[in-house]
Coordinates of C-alpha atoms in Angstrom, one line a residue:
X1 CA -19.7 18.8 -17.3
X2 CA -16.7 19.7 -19.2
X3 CA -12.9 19.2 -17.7
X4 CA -11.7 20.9 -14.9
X5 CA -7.9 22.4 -14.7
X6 CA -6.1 21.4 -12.0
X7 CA -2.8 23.9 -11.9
X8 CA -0.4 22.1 -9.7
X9 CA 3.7 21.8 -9.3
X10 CA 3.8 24.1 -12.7
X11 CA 1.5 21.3 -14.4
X12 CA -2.0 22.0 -15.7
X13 CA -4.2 18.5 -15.3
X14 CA -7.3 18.6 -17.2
X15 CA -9.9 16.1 -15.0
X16 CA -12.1 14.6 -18.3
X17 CA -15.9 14.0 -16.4
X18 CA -15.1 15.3 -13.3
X19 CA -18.3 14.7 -12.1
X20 CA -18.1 10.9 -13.2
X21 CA -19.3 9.2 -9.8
X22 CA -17.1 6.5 -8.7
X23 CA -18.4 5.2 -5.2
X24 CA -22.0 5.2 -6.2
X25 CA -22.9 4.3 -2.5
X26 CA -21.0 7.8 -1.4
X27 CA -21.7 10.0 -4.4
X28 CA -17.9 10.5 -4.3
X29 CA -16.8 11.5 -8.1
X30 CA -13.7 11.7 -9.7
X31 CA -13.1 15.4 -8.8
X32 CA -13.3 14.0 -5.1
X33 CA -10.7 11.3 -6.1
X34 CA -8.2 14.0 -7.5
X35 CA -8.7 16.3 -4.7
X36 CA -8.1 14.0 -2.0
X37 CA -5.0 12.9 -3.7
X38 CA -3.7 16.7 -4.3
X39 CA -4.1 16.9 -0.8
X40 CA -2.6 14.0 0.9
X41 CA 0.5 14.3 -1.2
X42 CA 2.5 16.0 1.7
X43 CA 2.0 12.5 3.7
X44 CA 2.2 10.1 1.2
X45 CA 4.8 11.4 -1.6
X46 CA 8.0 10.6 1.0
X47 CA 6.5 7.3 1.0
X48 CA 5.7 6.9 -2.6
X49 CA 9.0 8.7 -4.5
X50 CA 11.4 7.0 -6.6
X51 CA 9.2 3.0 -6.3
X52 CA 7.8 2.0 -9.3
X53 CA 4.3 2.2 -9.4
X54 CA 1.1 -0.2 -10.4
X55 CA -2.2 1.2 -11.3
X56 CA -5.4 -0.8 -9.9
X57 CA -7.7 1.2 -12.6
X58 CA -11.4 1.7 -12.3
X59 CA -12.3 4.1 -14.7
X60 CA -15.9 3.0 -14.9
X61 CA -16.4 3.3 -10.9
X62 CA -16.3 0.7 -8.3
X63 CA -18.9 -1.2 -9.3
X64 CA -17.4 -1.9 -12.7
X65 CA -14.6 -4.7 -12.9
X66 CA -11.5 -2.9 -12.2
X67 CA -8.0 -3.7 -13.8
X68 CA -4.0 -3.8 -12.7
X69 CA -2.0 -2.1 -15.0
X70 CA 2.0 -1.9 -14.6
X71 CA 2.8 -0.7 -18.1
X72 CA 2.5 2.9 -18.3
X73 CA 0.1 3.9 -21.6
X74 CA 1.5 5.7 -24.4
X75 CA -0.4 8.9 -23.8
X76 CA 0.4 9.9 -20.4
X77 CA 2.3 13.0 -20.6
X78 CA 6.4 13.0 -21.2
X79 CA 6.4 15.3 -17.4
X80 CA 5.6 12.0 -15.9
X81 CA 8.6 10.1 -14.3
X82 CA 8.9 6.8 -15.5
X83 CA 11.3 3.6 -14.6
X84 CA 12.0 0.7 -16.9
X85 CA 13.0 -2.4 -14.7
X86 CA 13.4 -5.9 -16.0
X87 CA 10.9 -8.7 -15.9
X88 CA 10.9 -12.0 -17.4
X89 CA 11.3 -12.2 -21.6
X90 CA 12.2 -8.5 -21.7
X91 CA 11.4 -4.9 -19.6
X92 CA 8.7 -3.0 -18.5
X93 CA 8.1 1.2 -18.0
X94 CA 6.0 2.1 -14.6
X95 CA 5.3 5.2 -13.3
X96 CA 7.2 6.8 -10.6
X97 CA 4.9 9.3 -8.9
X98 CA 7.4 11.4 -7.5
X99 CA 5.3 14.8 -7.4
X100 CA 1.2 15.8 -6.4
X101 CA 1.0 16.4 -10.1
X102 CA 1.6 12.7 -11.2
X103 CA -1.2 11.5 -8.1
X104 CA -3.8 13.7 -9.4
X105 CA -2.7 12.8 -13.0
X106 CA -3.3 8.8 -12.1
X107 CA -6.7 9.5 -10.3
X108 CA -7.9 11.2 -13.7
X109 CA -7.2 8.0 -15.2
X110 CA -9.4 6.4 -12.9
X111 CA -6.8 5.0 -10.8
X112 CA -7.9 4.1 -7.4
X113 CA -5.6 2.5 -5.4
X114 CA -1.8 2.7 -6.5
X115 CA 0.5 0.0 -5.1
X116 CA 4.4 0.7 -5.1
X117 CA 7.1 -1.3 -5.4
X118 CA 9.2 -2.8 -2.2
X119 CA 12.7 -1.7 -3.8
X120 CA 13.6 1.7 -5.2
X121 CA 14.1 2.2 -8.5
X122 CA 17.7 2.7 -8.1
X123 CA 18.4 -0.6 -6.6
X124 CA 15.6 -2.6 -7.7
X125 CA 16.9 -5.9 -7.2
X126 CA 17.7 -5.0 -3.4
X127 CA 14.5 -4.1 -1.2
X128 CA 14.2 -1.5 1.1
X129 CA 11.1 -3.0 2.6
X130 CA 9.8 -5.9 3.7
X131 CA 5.9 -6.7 4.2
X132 CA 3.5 -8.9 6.2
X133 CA 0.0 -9.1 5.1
X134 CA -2.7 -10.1 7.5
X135 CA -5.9 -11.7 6.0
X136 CA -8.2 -12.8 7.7
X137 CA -10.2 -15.7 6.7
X138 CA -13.6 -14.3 8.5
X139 CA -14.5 -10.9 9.7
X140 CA -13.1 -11.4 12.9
X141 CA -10.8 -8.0 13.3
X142 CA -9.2 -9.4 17.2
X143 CA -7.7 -11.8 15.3
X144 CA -5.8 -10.2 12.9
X145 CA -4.8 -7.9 15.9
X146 CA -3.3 -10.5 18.0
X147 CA -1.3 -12.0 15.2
X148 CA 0.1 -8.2 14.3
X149 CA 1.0 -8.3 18.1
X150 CA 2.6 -11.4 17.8
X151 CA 4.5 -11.1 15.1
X152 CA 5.7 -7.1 16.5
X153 CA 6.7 -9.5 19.5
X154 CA 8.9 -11.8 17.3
X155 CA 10.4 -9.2 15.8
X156 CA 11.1 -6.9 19.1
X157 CA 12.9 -10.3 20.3
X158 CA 15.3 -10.0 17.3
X159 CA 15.4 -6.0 17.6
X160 CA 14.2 -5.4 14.0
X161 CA 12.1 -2.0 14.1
X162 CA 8.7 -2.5 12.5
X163 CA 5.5 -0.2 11.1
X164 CA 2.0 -1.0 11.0
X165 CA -0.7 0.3 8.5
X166 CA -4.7 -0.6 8.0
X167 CA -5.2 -2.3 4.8
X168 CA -7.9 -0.6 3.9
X169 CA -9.5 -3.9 3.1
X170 CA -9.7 -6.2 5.5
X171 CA -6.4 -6.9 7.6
X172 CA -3.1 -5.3 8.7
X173 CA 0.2 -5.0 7.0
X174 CA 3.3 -4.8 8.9
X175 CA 6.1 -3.7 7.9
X176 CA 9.8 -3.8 8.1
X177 CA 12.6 -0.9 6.8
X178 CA 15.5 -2.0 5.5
X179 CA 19.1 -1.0 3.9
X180 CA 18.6 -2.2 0.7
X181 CA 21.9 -4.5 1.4
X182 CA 20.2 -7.7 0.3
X183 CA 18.4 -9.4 -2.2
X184 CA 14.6 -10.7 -2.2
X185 CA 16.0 -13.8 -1.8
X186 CA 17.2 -13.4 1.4
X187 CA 14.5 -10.6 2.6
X188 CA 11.2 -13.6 1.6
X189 CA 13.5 -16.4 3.0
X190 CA 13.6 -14.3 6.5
X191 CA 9.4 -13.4 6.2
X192 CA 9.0 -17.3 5.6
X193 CA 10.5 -18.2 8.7
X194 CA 9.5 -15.6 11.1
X195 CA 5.4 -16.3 9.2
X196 CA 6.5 -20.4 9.8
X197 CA 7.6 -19.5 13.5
X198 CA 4.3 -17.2 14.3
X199 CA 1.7 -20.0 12.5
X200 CA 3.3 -23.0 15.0
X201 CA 3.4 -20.9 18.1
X202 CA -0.5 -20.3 17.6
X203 CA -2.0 -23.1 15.3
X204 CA -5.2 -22.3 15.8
X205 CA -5.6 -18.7 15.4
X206 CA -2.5 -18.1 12.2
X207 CA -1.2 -19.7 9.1
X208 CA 0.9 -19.6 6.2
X209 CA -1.3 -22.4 4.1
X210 CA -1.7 -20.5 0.6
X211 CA -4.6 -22.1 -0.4
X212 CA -7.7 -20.6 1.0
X213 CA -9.4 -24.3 1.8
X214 CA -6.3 -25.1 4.1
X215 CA -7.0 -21.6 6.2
X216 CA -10.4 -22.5 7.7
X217 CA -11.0 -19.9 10.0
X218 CA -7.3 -18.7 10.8
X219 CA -5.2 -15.4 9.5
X220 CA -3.0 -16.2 6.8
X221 CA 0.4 -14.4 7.2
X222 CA 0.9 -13.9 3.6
X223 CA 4.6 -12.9 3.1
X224 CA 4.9 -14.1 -0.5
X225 CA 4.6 -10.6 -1.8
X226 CA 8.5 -10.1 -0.9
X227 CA 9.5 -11.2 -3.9
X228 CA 11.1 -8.8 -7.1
X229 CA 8.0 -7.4 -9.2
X230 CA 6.0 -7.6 -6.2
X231 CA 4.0 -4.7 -4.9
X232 CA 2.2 -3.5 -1.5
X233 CA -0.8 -1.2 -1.3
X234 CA 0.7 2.8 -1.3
X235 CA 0.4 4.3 2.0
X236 CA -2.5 6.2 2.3
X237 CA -4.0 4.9 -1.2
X238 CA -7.7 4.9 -1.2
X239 CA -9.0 1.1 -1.9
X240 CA -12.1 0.6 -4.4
X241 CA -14.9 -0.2 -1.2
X242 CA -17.8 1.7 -0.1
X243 CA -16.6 4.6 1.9
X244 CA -13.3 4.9 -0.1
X245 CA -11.5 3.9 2.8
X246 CA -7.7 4.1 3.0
X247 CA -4.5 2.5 3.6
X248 CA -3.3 3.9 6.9
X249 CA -0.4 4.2 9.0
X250 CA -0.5 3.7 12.7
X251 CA 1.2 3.7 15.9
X252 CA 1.5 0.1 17.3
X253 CA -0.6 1.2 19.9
X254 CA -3.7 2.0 18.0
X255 CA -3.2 -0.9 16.1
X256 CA -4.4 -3.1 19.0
X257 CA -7.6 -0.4 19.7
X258 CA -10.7 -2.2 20.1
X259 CA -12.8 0.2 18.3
X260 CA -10.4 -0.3 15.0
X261 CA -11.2 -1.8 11.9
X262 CA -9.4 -2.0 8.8
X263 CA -11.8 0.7 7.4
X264 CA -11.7 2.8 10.0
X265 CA -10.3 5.9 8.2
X266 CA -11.3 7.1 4.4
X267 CA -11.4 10.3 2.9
X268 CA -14.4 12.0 4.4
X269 CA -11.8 11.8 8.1
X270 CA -8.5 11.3 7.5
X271 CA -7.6 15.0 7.2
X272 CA -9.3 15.1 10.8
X273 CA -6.8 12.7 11.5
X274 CA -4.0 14.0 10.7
X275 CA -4.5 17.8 11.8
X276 CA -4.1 16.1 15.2
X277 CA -1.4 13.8 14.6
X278 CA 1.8 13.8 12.8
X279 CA 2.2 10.8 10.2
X280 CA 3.4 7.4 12.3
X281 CA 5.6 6.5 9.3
X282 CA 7.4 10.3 9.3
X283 CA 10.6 8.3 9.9
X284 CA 10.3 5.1 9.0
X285 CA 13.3 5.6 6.7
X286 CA 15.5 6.6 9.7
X287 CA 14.5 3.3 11.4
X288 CA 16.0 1.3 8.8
X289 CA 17.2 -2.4 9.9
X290 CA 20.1 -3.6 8.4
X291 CA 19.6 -6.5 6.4
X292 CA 22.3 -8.9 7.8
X293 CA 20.0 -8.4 11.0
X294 CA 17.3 -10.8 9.7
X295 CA 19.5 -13.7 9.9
X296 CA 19.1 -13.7 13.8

């Protein structure tokens, strides 16, 4: 089929094979892709603006070996924000998807799952998040629960507000605002402890062991992520599995549901979802803890 025209934000997007299927197992194309994009923008963009931005690519489908891709390509078009931070030996230009336009731009280009930066690109030494991924080492979800309750615990005891989303894989993240008043240093040195203290209080069910041998069947607390250059799955970002699930954000209280999985929501019910709730994360922003906090 020829391109589609997608006229959005006073941008015309031509979609090249909109009819390309991507999720062979859900007949879900990329005109699907750009669609559900264009219309989860008004959740996801006050959770995506001004953070650098890494493409997980698939142009060829799920099924086809995918590719991360920080660099933004030459021919994306000049409307496009961009950011050039540092990185080791020289610099590198990201995109900053700061309007629907850019979204449905990126999931032309056969970009799946975007995952953003934990800093702004304003102060991109100093994070304004901090993240705990949950992985578990079999498929047992209960687990991965009652570590996300434990470590919501630990951090209650220290008063440090916290957010929880579905992967979209196969764990939890949890997640921590902050005032961009410190460096990664001192934001990964904090998730080290608190993931140290969680593992010994329950040895048999969590750990921080990196390599996957040492884990047997526990939850690894992974908070190496917290580090500059590093990125976290984009809040509501579609993931490359079956049923295009998505990353999504939750009230602590349905994080603990017994009927919840880390795929629970994609894009064939998400929009049901939120037509009866407002986003969880809608001020996340406002809850900001103050970075001199962690030290307690």
């Amino acid at each position: 089929m020829s391109d589609v025209v997608i006229e959005l934000d006073g941008r015309e997007i031509a979609l090249s094979h909109p009819d390309k299927v991507l999720f062979p197992d859900d007949g879900i194309t990329k005109r699907d892709l750009a669609d559900y994009y264009r219309r989860i923008a008004p959740a996801a963009l006050p959770h995506w603006r001004e953070r650098a931005l890494s493409m997980e690519r698939f142009p060829d489908g799920i099924e086809a070996e995918g590719f991360f891709q920080k660099q933004i390509p030459d021919h994306f078009p000049d409307w496009i924000d961009r950011a050039r931070l540092a990185k080791e030996g020289g610099t590198i230009t990201h995109v900053v998807a700061n309007d629907a336009a850019t979204m449905v731009y990126l999931a032309d280009q056969g970009c799946i799952t975007p995952h953003l930066a934990l800093a702004r690109v304003a102060t991109p030494e100093r994070p304004d998040r901090l993240i705990f991924d949950l992985d578990p080492s079999d498929d047992r979800f209960d687990k991965v629960q009652d570590v996300a309750a434990r470590l919501r615990d630990a951090l209650d005891d220290r008063g440090l507000a916290s957010f929880v989303q579905t992967s979209g894989s196969r764990g939890l993240h949890i997640v921590l605002p902050l005032d961009a008043s410190a460096g990664f240093d001192a934001t990964r040195g904090f998730a080290r402890r608190l993931a140290e203290e969680v593992a010994r209080a329950a040895p048999a069910l969590a750990t921080t062991a990196q390599r996957k041998a040492a884990r047997g069947d526990r939850v690894f607390i992974d908070y190496l992520r917290n580090g500059y250059g590093q990125t976290s799955v984009a809040p509501y970002a579609v993931r490359a599995r079956p049923g295009a699930p998505v990353a999504t954000p939750l009230r602590w209280r349905e994080a603990g549901a017994a009927d919840l999985t880390p795929r629970a929501y994609t894009i064939a019910n998400i929009f049901r979802r939120l037509g009866q709730t407002d986003d969880p994360w809608a001020g996340i922003d406002a809850a900001a803890n103050r970075a001199a906090d962690l030290a307690r």
